[in-house]
mmCIF file of C-alpha atoms and ligand atoms in Angstrom:
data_model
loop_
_atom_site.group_PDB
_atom_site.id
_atom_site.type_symbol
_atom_site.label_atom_id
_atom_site.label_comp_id
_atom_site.label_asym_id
_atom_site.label_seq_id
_atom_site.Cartn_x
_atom_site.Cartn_y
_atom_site.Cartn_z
ATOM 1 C CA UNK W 120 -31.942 45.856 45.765
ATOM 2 C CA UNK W 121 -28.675 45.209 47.567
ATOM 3 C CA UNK W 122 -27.470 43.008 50.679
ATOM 4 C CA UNK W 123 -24.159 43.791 52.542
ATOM 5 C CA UNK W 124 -22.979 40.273 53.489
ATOM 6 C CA UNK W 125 -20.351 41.346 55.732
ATOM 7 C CA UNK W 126 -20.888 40.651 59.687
ATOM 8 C CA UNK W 127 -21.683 43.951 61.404
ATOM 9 C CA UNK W 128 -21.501 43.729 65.331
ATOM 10 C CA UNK W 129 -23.407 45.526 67.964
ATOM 11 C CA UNK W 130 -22.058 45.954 71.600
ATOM 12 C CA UNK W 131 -23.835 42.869 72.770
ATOM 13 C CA UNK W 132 -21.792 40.533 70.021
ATOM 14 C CA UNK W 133 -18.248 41.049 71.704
ATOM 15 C CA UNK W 134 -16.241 40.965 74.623
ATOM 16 C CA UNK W 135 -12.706 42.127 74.991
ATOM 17 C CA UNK W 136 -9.926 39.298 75.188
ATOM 18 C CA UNK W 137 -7.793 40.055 78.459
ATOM 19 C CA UNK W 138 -3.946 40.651 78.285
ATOM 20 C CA UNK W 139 -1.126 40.524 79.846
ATOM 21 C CA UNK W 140 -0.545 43.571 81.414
ATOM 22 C CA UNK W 141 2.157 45.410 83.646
ATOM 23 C CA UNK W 142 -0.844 47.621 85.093
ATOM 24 C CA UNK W 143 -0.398 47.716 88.556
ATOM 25 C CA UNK W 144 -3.688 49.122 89.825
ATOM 26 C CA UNK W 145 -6.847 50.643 88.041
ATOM 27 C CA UNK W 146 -6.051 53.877 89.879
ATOM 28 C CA UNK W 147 -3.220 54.697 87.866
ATOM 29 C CA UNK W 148 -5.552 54.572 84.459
ATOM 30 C CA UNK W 149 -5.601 57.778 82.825
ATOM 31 C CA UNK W 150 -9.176 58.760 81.393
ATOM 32 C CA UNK W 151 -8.339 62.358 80.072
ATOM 33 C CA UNK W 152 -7.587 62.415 76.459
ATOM 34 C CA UNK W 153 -6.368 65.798 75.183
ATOM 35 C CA UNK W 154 -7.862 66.176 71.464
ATOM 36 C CA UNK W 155 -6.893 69.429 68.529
ATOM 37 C CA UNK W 156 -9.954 70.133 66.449
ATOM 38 C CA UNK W 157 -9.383 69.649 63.161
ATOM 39 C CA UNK W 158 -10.971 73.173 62.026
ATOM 40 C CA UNK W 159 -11.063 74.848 65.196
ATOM 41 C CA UNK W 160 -7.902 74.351 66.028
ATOM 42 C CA UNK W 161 -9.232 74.468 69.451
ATOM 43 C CA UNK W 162 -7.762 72.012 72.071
ATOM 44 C CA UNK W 163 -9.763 70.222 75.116
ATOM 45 C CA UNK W 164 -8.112 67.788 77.866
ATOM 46 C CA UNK W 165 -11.082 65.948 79.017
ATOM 47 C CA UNK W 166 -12.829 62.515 80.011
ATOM 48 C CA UNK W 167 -14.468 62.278 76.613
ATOM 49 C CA UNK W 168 -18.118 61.223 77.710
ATOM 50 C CA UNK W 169 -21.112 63.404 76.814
ATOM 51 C CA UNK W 170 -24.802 63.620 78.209
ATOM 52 C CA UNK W 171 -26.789 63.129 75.756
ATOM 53 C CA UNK W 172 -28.611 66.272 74.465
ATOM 54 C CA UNK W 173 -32.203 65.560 75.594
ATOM 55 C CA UNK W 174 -34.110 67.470 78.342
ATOM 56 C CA UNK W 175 -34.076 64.460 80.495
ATOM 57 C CA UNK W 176 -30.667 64.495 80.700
ATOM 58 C CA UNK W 177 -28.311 66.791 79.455
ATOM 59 C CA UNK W 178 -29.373 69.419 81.933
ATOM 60 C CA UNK W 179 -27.994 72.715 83.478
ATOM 61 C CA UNK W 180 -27.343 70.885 86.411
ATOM 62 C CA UNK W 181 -26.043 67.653 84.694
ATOM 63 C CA UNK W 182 -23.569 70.155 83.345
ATOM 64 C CA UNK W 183 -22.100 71.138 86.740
ATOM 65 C CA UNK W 184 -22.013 67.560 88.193
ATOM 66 C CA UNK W 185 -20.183 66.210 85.519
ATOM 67 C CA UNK W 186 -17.352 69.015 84.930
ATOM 68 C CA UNK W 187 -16.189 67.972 88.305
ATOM 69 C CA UNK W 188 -15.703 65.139 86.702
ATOM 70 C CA UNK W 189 -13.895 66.928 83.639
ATOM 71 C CA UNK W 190 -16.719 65.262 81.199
ATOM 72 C CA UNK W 191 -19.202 66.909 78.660
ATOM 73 C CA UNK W 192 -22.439 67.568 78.353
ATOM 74 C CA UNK W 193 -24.547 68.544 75.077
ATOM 75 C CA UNK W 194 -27.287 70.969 76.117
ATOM 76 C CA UNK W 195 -30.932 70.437 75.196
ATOM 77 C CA UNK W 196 -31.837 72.886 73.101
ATOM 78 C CA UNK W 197 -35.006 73.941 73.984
ATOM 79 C CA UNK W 198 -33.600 76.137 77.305
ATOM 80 C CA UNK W 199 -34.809 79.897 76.553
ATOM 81 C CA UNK W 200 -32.435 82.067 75.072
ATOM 82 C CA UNK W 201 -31.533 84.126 78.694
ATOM 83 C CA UNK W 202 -31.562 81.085 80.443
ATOM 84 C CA UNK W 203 -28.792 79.874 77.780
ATOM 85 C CA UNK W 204 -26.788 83.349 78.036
ATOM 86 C CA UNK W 205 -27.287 83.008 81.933
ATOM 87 C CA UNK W 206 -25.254 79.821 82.308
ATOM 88 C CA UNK W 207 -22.724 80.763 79.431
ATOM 89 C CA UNK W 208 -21.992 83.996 81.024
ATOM 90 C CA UNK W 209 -21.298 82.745 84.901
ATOM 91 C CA UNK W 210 -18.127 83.065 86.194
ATOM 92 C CA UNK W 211 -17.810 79.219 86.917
ATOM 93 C CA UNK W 212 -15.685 78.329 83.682
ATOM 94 C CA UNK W 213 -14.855 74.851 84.362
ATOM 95 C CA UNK W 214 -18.270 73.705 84.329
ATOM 96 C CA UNK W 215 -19.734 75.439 80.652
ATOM 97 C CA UNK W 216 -15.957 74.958 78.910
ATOM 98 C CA UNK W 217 -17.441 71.427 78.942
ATOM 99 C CA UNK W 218 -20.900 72.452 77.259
ATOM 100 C CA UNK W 219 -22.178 71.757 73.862
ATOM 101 C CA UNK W 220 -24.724 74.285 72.710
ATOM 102 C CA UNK W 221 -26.854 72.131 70.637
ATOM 103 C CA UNK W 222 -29.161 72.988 67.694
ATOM 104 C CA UNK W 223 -31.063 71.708 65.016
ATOM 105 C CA UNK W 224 -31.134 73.403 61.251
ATOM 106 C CA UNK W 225 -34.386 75.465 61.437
ATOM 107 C CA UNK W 226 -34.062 78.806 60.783
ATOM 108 C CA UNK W 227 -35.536 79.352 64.288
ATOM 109 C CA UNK W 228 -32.770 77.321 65.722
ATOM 110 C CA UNK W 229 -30.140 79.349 63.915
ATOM 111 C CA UNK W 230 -31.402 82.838 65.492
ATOM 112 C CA UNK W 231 -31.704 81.357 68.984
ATOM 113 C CA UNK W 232 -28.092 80.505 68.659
ATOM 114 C CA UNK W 233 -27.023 83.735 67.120
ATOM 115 C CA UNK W 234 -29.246 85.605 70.103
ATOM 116 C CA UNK W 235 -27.433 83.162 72.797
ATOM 117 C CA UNK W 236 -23.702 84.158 71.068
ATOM 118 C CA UNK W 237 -24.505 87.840 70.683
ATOM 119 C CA UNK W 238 -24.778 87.748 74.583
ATOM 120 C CA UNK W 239 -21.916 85.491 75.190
ATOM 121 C CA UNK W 240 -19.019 86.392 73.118
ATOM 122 C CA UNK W 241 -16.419 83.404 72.459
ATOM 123 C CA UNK W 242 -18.041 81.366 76.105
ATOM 124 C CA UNK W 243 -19.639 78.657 73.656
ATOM 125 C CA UNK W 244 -16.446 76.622 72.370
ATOM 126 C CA UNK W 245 -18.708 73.231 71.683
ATOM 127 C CA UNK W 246 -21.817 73.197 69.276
ATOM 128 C CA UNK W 247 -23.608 70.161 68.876
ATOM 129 C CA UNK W 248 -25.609 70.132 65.073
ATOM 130 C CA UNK W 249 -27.698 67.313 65.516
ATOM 131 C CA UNK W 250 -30.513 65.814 63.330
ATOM 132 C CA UNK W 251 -32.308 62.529 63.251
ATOM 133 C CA UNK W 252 -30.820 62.121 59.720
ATOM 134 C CA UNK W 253 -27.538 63.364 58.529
ATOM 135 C CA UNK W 254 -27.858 62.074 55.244
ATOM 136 C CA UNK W 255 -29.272 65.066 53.794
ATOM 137 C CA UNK W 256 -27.474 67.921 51.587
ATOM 138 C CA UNK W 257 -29.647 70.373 53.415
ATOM 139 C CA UNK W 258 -27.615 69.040 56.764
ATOM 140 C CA UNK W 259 -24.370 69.241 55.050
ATOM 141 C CA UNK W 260 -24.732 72.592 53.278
ATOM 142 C CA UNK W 261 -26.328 73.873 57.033
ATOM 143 C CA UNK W 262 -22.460 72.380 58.533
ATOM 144 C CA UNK W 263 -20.765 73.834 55.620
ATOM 145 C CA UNK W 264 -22.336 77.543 56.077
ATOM 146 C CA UNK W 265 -21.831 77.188 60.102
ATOM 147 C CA UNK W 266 -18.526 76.684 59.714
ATOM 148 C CA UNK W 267 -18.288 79.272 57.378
ATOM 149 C CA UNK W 268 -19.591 81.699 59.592
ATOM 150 C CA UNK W 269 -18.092 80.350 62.814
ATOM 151 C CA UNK W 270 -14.410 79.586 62.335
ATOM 152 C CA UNK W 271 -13.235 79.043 66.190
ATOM 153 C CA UNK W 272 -16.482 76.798 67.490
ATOM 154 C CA UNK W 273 -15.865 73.270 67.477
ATOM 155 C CA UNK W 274 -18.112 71.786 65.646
ATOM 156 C CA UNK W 275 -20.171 68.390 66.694
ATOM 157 C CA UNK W 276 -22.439 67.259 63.678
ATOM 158 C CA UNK W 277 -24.640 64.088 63.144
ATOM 159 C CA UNK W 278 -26.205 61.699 63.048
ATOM 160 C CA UNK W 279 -24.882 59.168 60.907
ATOM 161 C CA UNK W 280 -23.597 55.588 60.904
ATOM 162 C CA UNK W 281 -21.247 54.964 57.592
ATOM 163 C CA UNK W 282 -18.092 55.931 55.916
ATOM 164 C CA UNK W 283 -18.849 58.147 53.496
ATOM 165 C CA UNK W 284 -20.874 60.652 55.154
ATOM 166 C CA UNK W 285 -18.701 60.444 57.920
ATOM 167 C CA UNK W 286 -15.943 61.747 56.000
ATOM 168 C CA UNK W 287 -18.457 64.593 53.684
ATOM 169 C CA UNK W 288 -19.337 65.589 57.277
ATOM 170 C CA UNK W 289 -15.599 65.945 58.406
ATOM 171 C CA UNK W 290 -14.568 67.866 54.702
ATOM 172 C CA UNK W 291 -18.000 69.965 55.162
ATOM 173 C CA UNK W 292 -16.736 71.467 58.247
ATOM 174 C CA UNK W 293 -17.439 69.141 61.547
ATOM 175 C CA UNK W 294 -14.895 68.706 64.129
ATOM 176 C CA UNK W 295 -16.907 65.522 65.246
ATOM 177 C CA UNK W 296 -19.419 63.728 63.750
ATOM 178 C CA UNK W 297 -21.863 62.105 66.109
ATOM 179 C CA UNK W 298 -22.681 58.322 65.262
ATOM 180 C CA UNK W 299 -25.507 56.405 65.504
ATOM 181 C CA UNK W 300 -29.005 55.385 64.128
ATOM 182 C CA UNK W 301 -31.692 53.431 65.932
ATOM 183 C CA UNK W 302 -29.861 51.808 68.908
ATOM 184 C CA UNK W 303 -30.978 54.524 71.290
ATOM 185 C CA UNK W 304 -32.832 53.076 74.654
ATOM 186 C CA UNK W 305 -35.944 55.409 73.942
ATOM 187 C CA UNK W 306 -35.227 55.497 69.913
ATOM 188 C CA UNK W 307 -38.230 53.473 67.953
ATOM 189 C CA UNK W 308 -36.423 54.403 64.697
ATOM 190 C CA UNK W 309 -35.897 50.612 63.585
ATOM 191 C CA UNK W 310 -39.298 49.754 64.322
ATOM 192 C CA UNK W 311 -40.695 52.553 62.911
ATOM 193 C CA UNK W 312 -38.853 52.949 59.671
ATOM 194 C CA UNK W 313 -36.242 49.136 59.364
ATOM 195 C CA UNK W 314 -33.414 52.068 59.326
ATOM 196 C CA UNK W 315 -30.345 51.397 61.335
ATOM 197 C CA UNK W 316 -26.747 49.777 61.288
ATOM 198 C CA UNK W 317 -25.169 47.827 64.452
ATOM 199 C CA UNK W 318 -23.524 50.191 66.460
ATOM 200 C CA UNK W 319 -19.917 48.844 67.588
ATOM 201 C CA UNK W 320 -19.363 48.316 63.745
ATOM 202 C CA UNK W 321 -21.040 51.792 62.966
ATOM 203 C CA UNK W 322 -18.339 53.326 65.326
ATOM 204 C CA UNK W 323 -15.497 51.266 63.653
ATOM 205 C CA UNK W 324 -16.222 51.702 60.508
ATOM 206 C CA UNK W 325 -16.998 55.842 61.307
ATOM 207 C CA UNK W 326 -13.612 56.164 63.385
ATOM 208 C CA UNK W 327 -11.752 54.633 60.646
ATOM 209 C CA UNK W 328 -13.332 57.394 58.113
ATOM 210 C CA UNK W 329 -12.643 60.366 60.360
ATOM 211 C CA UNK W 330 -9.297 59.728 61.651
ATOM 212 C CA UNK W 331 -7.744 59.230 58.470
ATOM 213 C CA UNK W 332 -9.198 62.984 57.548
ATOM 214 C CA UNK W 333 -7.883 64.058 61.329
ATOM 215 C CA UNK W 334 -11.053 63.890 62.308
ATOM 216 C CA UNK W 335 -12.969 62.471 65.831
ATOM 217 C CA UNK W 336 -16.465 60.812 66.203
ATOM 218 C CA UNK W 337 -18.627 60.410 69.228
ATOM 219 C CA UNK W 338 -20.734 57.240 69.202
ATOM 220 C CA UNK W 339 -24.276 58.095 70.334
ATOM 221 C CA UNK W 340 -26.661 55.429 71.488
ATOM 222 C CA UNK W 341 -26.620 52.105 72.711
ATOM 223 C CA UNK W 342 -24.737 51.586 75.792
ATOM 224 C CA UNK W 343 -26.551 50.341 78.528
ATOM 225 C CA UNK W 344 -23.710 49.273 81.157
ATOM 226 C CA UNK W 345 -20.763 50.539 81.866
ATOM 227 C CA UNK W 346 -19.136 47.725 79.752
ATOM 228 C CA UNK W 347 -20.488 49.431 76.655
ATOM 229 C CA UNK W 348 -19.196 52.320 76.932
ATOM 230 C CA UNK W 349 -15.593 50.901 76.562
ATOM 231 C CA UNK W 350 -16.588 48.690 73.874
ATOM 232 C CA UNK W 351 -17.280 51.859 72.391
ATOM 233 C CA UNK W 352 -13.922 53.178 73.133
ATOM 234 C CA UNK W 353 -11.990 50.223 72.189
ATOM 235 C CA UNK W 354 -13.325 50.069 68.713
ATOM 236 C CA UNK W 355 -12.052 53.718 68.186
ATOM 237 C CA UNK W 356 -14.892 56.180 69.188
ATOM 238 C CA UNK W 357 -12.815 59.605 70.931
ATOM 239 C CA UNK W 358 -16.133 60.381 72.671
ATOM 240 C CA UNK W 359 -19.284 58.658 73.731
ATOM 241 C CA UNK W 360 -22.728 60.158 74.339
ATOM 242 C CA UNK W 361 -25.088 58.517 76.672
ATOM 243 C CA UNK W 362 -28.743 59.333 77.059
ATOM 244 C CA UNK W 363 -30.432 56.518 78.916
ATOM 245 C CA UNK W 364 -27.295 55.820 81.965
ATOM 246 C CA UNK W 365 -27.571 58.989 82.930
ATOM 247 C CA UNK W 366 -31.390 59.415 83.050
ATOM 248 C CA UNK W 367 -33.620 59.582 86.396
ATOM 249 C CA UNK W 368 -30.977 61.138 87.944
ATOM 250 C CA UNK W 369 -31.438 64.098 90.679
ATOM 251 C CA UNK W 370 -29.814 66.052 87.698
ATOM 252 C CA UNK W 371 -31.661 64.746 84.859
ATOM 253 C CA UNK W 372 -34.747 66.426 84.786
ATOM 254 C CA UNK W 373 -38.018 65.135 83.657
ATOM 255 C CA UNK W 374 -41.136 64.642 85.544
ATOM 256 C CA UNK W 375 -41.107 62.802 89.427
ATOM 257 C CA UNK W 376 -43.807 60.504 89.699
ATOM 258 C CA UNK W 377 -44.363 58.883 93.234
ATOM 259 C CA UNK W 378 -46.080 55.665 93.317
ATOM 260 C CA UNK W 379 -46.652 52.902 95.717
ATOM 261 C CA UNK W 380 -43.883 54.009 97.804
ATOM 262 C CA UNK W 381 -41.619 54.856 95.642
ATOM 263 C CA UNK W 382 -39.856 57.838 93.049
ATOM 264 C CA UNK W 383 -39.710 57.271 89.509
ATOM 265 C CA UNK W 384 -38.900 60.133 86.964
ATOM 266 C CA UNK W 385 -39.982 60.612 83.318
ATOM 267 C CA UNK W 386 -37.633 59.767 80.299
ATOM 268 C CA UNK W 387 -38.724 59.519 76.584
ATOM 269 C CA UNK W 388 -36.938 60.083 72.999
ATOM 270 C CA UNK W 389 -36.721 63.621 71.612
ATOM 271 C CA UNK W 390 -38.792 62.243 68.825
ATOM 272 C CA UNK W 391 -41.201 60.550 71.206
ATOM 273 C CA UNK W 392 -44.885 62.075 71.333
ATOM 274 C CA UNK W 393 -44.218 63.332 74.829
ATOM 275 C CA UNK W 394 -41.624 65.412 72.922
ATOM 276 C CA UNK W 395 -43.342 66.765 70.596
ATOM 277 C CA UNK W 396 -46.720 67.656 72.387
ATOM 278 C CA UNK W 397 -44.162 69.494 74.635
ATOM 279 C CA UNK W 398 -42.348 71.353 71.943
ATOM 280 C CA UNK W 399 -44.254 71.400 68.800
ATOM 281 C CA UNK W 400 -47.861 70.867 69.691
ATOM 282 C CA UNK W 401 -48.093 67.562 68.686
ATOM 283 C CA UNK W 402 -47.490 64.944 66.228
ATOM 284 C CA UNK W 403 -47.649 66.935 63.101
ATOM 285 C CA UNK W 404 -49.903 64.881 60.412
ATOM 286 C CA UNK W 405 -47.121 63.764 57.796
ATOM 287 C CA UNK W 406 -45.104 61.943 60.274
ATOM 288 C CA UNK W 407 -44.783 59.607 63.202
ATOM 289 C CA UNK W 408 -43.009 59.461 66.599
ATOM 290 C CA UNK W 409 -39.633 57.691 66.798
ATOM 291 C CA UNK W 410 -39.102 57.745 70.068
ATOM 292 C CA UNK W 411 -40.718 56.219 73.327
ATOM 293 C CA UNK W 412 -41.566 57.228 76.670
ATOM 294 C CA UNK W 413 -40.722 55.486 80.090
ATOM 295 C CA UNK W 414 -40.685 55.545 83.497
ATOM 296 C CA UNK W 415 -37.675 54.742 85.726
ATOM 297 C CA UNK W 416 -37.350 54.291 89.358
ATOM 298 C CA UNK W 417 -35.432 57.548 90.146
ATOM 299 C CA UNK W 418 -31.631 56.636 91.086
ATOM 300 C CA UNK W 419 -30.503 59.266 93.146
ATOM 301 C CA UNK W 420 -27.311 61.410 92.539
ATOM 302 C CA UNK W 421 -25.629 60.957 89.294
ATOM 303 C CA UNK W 422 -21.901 60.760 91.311
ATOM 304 C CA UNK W 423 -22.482 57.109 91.802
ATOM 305 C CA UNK W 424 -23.615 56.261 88.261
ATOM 306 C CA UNK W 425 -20.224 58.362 87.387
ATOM 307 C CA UNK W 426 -18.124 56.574 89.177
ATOM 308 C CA UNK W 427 -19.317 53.038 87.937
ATOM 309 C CA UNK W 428 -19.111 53.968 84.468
ATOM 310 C CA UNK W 429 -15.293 55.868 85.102
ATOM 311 C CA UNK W 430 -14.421 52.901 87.470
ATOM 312 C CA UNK W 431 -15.769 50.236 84.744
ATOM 313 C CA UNK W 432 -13.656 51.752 82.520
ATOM 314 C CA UNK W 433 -10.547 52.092 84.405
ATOM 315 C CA UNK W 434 -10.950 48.027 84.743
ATOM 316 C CA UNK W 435 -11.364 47.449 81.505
ATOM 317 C CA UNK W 436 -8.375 49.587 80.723
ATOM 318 C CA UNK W 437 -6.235 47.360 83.330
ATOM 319 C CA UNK W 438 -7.503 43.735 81.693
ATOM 320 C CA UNK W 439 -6.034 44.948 78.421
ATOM 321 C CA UNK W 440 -3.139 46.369 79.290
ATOM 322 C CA UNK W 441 -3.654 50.485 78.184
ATOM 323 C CA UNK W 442 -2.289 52.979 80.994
ATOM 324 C CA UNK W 443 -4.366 55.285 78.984
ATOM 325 C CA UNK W 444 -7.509 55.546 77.447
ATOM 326 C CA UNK W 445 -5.984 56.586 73.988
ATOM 327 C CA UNK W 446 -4.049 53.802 74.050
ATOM 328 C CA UNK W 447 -7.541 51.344 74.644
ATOM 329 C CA UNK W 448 -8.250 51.198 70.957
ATOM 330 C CA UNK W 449 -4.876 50.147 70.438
ATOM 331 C CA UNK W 450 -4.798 47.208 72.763
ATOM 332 C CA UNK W 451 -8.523 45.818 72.492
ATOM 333 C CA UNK W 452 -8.985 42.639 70.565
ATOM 334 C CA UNK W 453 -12.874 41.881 70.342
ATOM 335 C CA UNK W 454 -13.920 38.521 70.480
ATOM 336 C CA UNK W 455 -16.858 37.352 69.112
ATOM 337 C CA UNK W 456 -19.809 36.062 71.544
ATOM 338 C CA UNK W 457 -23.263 34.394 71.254
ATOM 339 C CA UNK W 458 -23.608 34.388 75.274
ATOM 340 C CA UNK W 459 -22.495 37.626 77.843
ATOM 341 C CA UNK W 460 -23.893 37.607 81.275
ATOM 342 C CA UNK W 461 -24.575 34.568 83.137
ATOM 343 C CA UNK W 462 -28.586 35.443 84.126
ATOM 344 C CA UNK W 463 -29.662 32.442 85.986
ATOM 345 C CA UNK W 464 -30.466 34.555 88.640
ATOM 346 C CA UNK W 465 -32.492 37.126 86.511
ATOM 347 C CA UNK W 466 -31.433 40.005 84.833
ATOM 348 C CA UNK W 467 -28.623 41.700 86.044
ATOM 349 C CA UNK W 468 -29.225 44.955 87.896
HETATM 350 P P1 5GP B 103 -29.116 55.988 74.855
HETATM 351 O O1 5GP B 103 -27.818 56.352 75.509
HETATM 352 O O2 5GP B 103 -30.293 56.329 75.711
HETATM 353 O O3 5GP B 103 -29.135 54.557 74.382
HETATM 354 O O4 5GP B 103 -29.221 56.848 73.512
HETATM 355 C C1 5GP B 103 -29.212 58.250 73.555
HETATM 356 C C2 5GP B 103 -29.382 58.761 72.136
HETATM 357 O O5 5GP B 103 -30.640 58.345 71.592
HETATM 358 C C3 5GP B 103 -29.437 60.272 72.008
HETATM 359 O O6 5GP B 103 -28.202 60.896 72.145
HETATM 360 C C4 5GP B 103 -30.053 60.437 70.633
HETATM 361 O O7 5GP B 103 -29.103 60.315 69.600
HETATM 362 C C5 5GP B 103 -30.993 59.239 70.539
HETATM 363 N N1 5GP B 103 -32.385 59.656 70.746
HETATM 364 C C6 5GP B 103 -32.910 60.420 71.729
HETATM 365 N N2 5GP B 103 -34.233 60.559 71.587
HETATM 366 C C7 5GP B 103 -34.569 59.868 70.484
HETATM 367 C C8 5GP B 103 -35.795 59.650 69.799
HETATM 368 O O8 5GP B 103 -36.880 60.065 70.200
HETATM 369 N N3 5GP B 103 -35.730 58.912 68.654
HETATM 370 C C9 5GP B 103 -34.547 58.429 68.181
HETATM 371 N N4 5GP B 103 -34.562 57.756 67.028
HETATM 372 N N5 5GP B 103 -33.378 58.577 68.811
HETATM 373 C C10 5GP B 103 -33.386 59.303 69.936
#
């Protein structure tokens, strides 16, 4: 047995230090960042944020609200295979050019995909190869072989949360590896299993790996206000995936419940039971859920949840001083908190 001594932070440990700054107003913050792929080649000019592939969120319809917003969404996978070839065959390109196809490594998974780009031609430009654990050669052989047999896709693989895999995952054929462990708002995986790693150091520590092999990450998991998500930026993550902010949305999906008055809708893990009674007919004997189920008060269009998070992050962009938000990274100094909010009112909405 081992112990890492060395301080790992999570999103709620920091704040960014202001600076002086020529900004004149938030409105001139630029949030598209134009990214090559390392092995597709393929290029993308886009506001790097991605809902999160779970079928409470990263919907059909999430997709075409957020394009007009120029940002991404990763596709739950379990859409049938026409419904799949319907959306990546419309006419509207602006909204699926943004669109991860996402899979898992089953052999069942594979042939849906192949059936979906056999009726699609070149439309799917973003796959999404995600797993609860990316530590596994079977993951990295799966990446390796994909790549192999699909040169031009950009690749999106995870999930991990350290160096080293980071960069096997980048040399095995990923484009982007997707980081994160356990700090998911419906994940139970550190309760379940102790498995885990804070995630604002995860994402430091990841970036670092991958962008010395010209590669990108996308930290997945954690953020819960908009202040998060450009923590996650300013300690070097190119995209961020968000499950939980964008959930209970008209656009999200999942069940409407009406109670007492008022609309809530139905969110849980992928890995929750909910899930897998949906999907797999249950729990299956040898293992347990890692995921939870909730239910939120529904919160109307997801325009206005847009907007805070792209407006949040224009003003945090202004505070430190980056006209852009590739230059973010490059102007954020963290500094270490034990206190953030002031919640002597309660919690803050
Ligand atoms: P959030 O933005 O809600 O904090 O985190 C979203 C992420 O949580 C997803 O992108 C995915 O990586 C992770 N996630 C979703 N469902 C589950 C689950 O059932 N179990 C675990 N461990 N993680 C999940």
């Amino acid at each position: 047995m081992r112990i890492e001594e060395e301080l790992k932070l999570d999103f709620k440990d920091v704040l960014f230090r202001p600076k002086r700054s020529t900004l004149g107003s938030r409105a001139k913050v630029e949030l598209k960042r134009d990214y090559t792929y390392r092995h597709s080649g393929r290029h993308s000019e886009t506001v790097p944020i991605i809902a999160a592939n779970m079928d409470t969120v990263g919907t059909f319809e999430m997709a075409a609200a957020l394009a007009k917003h120029h940002m991404h969404v990763a596709l739950h996978k379990h859409y049938l295979v026409e419904d799949y070839v319907t959306f990546f065959n419309d006419n509207n390109h602006p909204v699926h050019q943004y669109a991860f196809y996402s899979l898992g490594i089953t052999d069942s998974d594979l042939d849906k995909f192949k059936a979906v780009k056999k009726a699609t031609g070149d439309a799917i430009e973003f796959v999404c190869i995600d797993v609860a654990n990316g530590y596994t050669e079977t993951f990295i052989d799966f990446v390796k072989r994909f790549r192999e047999a699909y040169p031009k896709t950009t690749i999106m693989a995870g999930n991990v949360v350290t160096a080293d895999i980071t960069e096997a995952l980048i040399l095995a054929g990923a484009d982007i590896v997707k980081v994160g462990i356990g700090p998911g708002s419906v994940c139970t995986t550190r309760k379940m299993t102790g498995v885990g790693y804070p995630q604002l150091s995860a994402i430091i520590e990841c970036a670092d790996a991958a962008h010395g092999l010209g590669g990108h990450i996308c930290g997945d998991g954690g953020c819960t206000v908009p202040g998060d998500v450009a923590k996650a930026f300013g300690g070097g993550a190119d995209f961020v995936m968000l499950g939980g902010m964008l959930a209970a949305h008209d656009e999200s999906g999942g069940e409407i419940v009406h109670q007492h008055g008022k609309t809530y809708r139905k969110f849980y893990g992928m890995s929750s039971e909910v899930a897998m009674e949906k999907y797999s007919g249950g729990v299956a004997k040898y293992r347990a859920s890692e995921g939870k189920a909730v239910t939120l008060e529904a919160r109307g269009p997801v325009d206005h949840t847009v907007q805070e998070v792209l407006g949040g992050l224009r003003s945090t962009c202004t505070y430190v001083g980056a006209r852009t938000l590739k230059a973010l990274s490059k102007c954020t100094t963290f500094v270490r908190v034990t206190q953030q909010i002031n919640e002597v009112y309660g919690k803050a909405e």
